[in-house]
Amino acid sequence: MTTGTDTVRVDSWTWAVRLFKTRSAAAAACRSGHVRVNGSTAKPAQPVRAGDEVRVRGAGHERIVEVTKTISKRVGPAIAAECLVDHSPPPPPTEIQMAAPRRDRGAGRPTKRERREIDQLRGR
């Protein structure tokens, strides 16, 4: 475990503070552009240090955390909580999440018109 002004890889740090279940999942999220450090897209080997802001997008919401300690080894949840400050917005209410329409099982693939309607609902 490293602390202080040392730098640690962003994929290693996000895994160590339990933002991802595996380090390979953290590296894959970095490669696909779901992790940002101080506003710019991060590669897996980008260094983070105390005071940096890390944004992780996944599972329908975004986590915004500030690095307080740099660690490279996975630790228990109590110690991991000391290594970051969570600035994430609260999750949306359950009613909003459940309001999204679902297709019936066995209904087949959506038509082109239905895909456009789905994209319009999702705001794309």
mmCIF file of C-alpha atoms in Angstrom:
data_model
loop_
_atom_site.group_PDB
_atom_site.id
_atom_site.type_symbol
_atom_site.label_atom_id
_atom_site.label_comp_id
_atom_site.label_asym_id
_atom_site.label_seq_id
_atom_site.Cartn_x
_atom_site.Cartn_y
_atom_site.Cartn_z
ATOM 1 C CA MET A 1 0.000 0.000 0.000
ATOM 2 C CA THR A 2 1.383 3.383 -0.972
ATOM 3 C CA THR A 3 0.287 6.701 0.482
ATOM 4 C CA GLY A 4 1.233 10.348 0.319
ATOM 5 C CA THR A 5 2.155 12.202 -2.867
ATOM 6 C CA ASP A 6 2.970 9.001 -4.754
ATOM 7 C CA THR A 7 1.200 8.308 -8.002
ATOM 8 C CA VAL A 8 -0.681 5.116 -8.843
ATOM 9 C CA ARG A 9 -2.207 3.826 -12.071
ATOM 10 C CA VAL A 10 -5.864 4.836 -12.371
ATOM 11 C CA ASP A 11 -7.029 1.283 -13.142
ATOM 12 C CA SER A 12 -5.209 -0.044 -10.085
ATOM 13 C CA TRP A 13 -6.574 2.707 -7.821
ATOM 14 C CA THR A 14 -10.204 2.356 -8.955
ATOM 15 C CA TRP A 15 -9.974 -1.410 -8.337
ATOM 16 C CA ALA A 16 -8.254 -0.934 -4.956
ATOM 17 C CA VAL A 17 -10.966 1.431 -3.650
ATOM 18 C CA ARG A 18 -13.682 -0.961 -4.878
ATOM 19 C CA LEU A 19 -15.162 1.061 -7.744
ATOM 20 C CA PHE A 20 -14.689 -2.085 -9.904
ATOM 21 C CA LYS A 21 -14.835 -5.767 -8.979
ATOM 22 C CA THR A 22 -11.687 -6.716 -10.935
ATOM 23 C CA ARG A 23 -8.652 -4.859 -12.139
ATOM 24 C CA SER A 24 -9.243 -6.100 -15.672
ATOM 25 C CA ALA A 25 -12.751 -4.585 -15.543
ATOM 26 C CA ALA A 26 -11.220 -1.295 -14.416
ATOM 27 C CA ALA A 27 -8.698 -1.375 -17.275
ATOM 28 C CA ALA A 28 -11.439 -2.227 -19.793
ATOM 29 C CA ALA A 29 -13.544 0.708 -18.559
ATOM 30 C CA CYS A 30 -10.541 3.013 -18.999
ATOM 31 C CA ARG A 31 -9.894 1.753 -22.520
ATOM 32 C CA SER A 32 -13.539 2.245 -23.504
ATOM 33 C CA GLY A 33 -13.626 5.829 -22.216
ATOM 34 C CA HIS A 34 -15.779 5.341 -19.102
ATOM 35 C CA VAL A 35 -13.148 6.740 -16.703
ATOM 36 C CA ARG A 36 -12.111 10.396 -16.613
ATOM 37 C CA VAL A 37 -9.392 11.985 -14.495
ATOM 38 C CA ASN A 38 -9.646 15.756 -13.991
ATOM 39 C CA GLY A 39 -12.026 16.042 -16.941
ATOM 40 C CA SER A 40 -9.999 14.154 -19.549
ATOM 41 C CA THR A 41 -10.428 10.553 -20.677
ATOM 42 C CA ALA A 42 -7.989 8.286 -18.860
ATOM 43 C CA LYS A 43 -5.932 5.402 -20.185
ATOM 44 C CA PRO A 44 -5.363 2.523 -17.727
ATOM 45 C CA ALA A 45 -1.776 3.574 -16.943
ATOM 46 C CA GLN A 46 -2.555 7.251 -16.298
ATOM 47 C CA PRO A 47 -1.251 8.248 -12.868
ATOM 48 C CA VAL A 48 -3.529 9.650 -10.163
ATOM 49 C CA ARG A 49 -2.452 11.478 -7.033
ATOM 50 C CA ALA A 50 -4.173 12.975 -4.014
ATOM 51 C CA GLY A 51 -6.544 15.787 -4.993
ATOM 52 C CA ASP A 52 -7.457 14.406 -8.449
ATOM 53 C CA GLU A 53 -11.105 14.034 -9.456
ATOM 54 C CA VAL A 54 -12.040 10.649 -10.956
ATOM 55 C CA ARG A 55 -15.358 10.138 -12.774
ATOM 56 C CA VAL A 56 -16.482 6.559 -13.414
ATOM 57 C CA ARG A 57 -19.511 5.970 -15.651
ATOM 58 C CA GLY A 58 -21.236 2.629 -15.461
ATOM 59 C CA ALA A 59 -24.427 0.773 -14.604
ATOM 60 C CA GLY A 60 -26.617 3.712 -15.604
ATOM 61 C CA HIS A 61 -25.059 6.337 -13.318
ATOM 62 C CA GLU A 62 -21.832 8.259 -12.802
ATOM 63 C CA ARG A 63 -19.622 8.130 -9.698
ATOM 64 C CA ILE A 64 -17.612 11.264 -8.975
ATOM 65 C CA VAL A 65 -14.869 10.726 -6.409
ATOM 66 C CA GLU A 66 -11.897 12.734 -5.199
ATOM 67 C CA VAL A 67 -8.629 10.939 -4.423
ATOM 68 C CA THR A 68 -7.463 11.524 -0.840
ATOM 69 C CA LYS A 69 -4.910 8.681 -0.591
ATOM 70 C CA THR A 70 -3.258 6.654 -3.303
ATOM 71 C CA ILE A 71 -3.264 2.900 -2.772
ATOM 72 C CA SER A 72 -2.334 0.148 -5.190
ATOM 73 C CA LYS A 73 -3.430 -2.961 -3.257
ATOM 74 C CA ARG A 74 -7.065 -3.889 -2.635
ATOM 75 C CA VAL A 75 -8.034 -3.249 0.980
ATOM 76 C CA GLY A 76 -11.114 -3.661 3.144
ATOM 77 C CA PRO A 77 -14.147 -1.429 2.627
ATOM 78 C CA ALA A 78 -13.486 0.664 5.741
ATOM 79 C CA ILE A 79 -9.933 1.524 4.672
ATOM 80 C CA ALA A 80 -11.006 2.027 1.039
ATOM 81 C CA ALA A 81 -13.613 4.590 2.156
ATOM 82 C CA GLU A 82 -10.820 6.668 3.725
ATOM 83 C CA CYS A 83 -9.005 6.867 0.383
ATOM 84 C CA LEU A 84 -11.730 8.805 -1.441
ATOM 85 C CA VAL A 85 -14.388 11.466 -1.002
ATOM 86 C CA ASP A 86 -17.601 10.675 -2.869
ATOM 87 C CA HIS A 87 -19.166 13.684 -4.663
ATOM 88 C CA SER A 88 -21.645 11.580 -6.678
ATOM 89 C CA PRO A 89 -25.185 12.876 -7.132
ATOM 90 C CA PRO A 90 -27.885 10.790 -5.477
ATOM 91 C CA PRO A 91 -29.321 7.983 -7.629
ATOM 92 C CA PRO A 92 -32.593 8.733 -9.447
ATOM 93 C CA PRO A 93 -35.809 7.588 -7.764
ATOM 94 C CA THR A 94 -36.956 4.038 -8.473
ATOM 95 C CA GLU A 95 -40.128 5.315 -10.194
ATOM 96 C CA ILE A 96 -38.068 7.016 -12.914
ATOM 97 C CA GLN A 97 -35.952 3.921 -13.498
ATOM 98 C CA MET A 98 -39.006 1.689 -13.772
ATOM 99 C CA ALA A 99 -40.806 4.061 -16.187
ATOM 100 C CA ALA A 100 -38.654 2.945 -19.125
ATOM 101 C CA PRO A 101 -40.709 0.776 -21.496
ATOM 102 C CA ARG A 102 -39.656 -2.850 -21.955
ATOM 103 C CA ARG A 103 -40.224 -5.105 -24.943
ATOM 104 C CA ASP A 104 -42.126 -8.322 -24.459
ATOM 105 C CA ARG A 105 -40.064 -11.506 -24.506
ATOM 106 C CA GLY A 106 -40.214 -13.165 -27.884
ATOM 107 C CA ALA A 107 -41.330 -10.001 -29.660
ATOM 108 C CA GLY A 108 -38.308 -10.171 -31.964
ATOM 109 C CA ARG A 109 -35.987 -7.407 -32.975
ATOM 110 C CA PRO A 110 -37.315 -3.841 -33.032
ATOM 111 C CA THR A 111 -38.143 -2.358 -36.408
ATOM 112 C CA LYS A 112 -36.271 0.651 -37.716
ATOM 113 C CA ARG A 113 -39.118 2.909 -36.615
ATOM 114 C CA GLU A 114 -39.138 1.381 -33.123
ATOM 115 C CA ARG A 115 -35.347 1.793 -32.857
ATOM 116 C CA ARG A 116 -35.668 5.489 -33.713
ATOM 117 C CA GLU A 117 -38.358 5.877 -31.046
ATOM 118 C CA ILE A 118 -36.165 4.100 -28.489
ATOM 119 C CA ASP A 119 -33.196 6.324 -29.363
ATOM 120 C CA GLN A 120 -35.388 9.388 -29.042
ATOM 121 C CA LEU A 121 -36.543 8.277 -25.584
ATOM 122 C CA ARG A 122 -32.961 7.663 -24.469
ATOM 123 C CA GLY A 123 -31.938 11.120 -25.702
ATOM 124 C CA ARG A 124 -29.483 9.983 -28.366
#
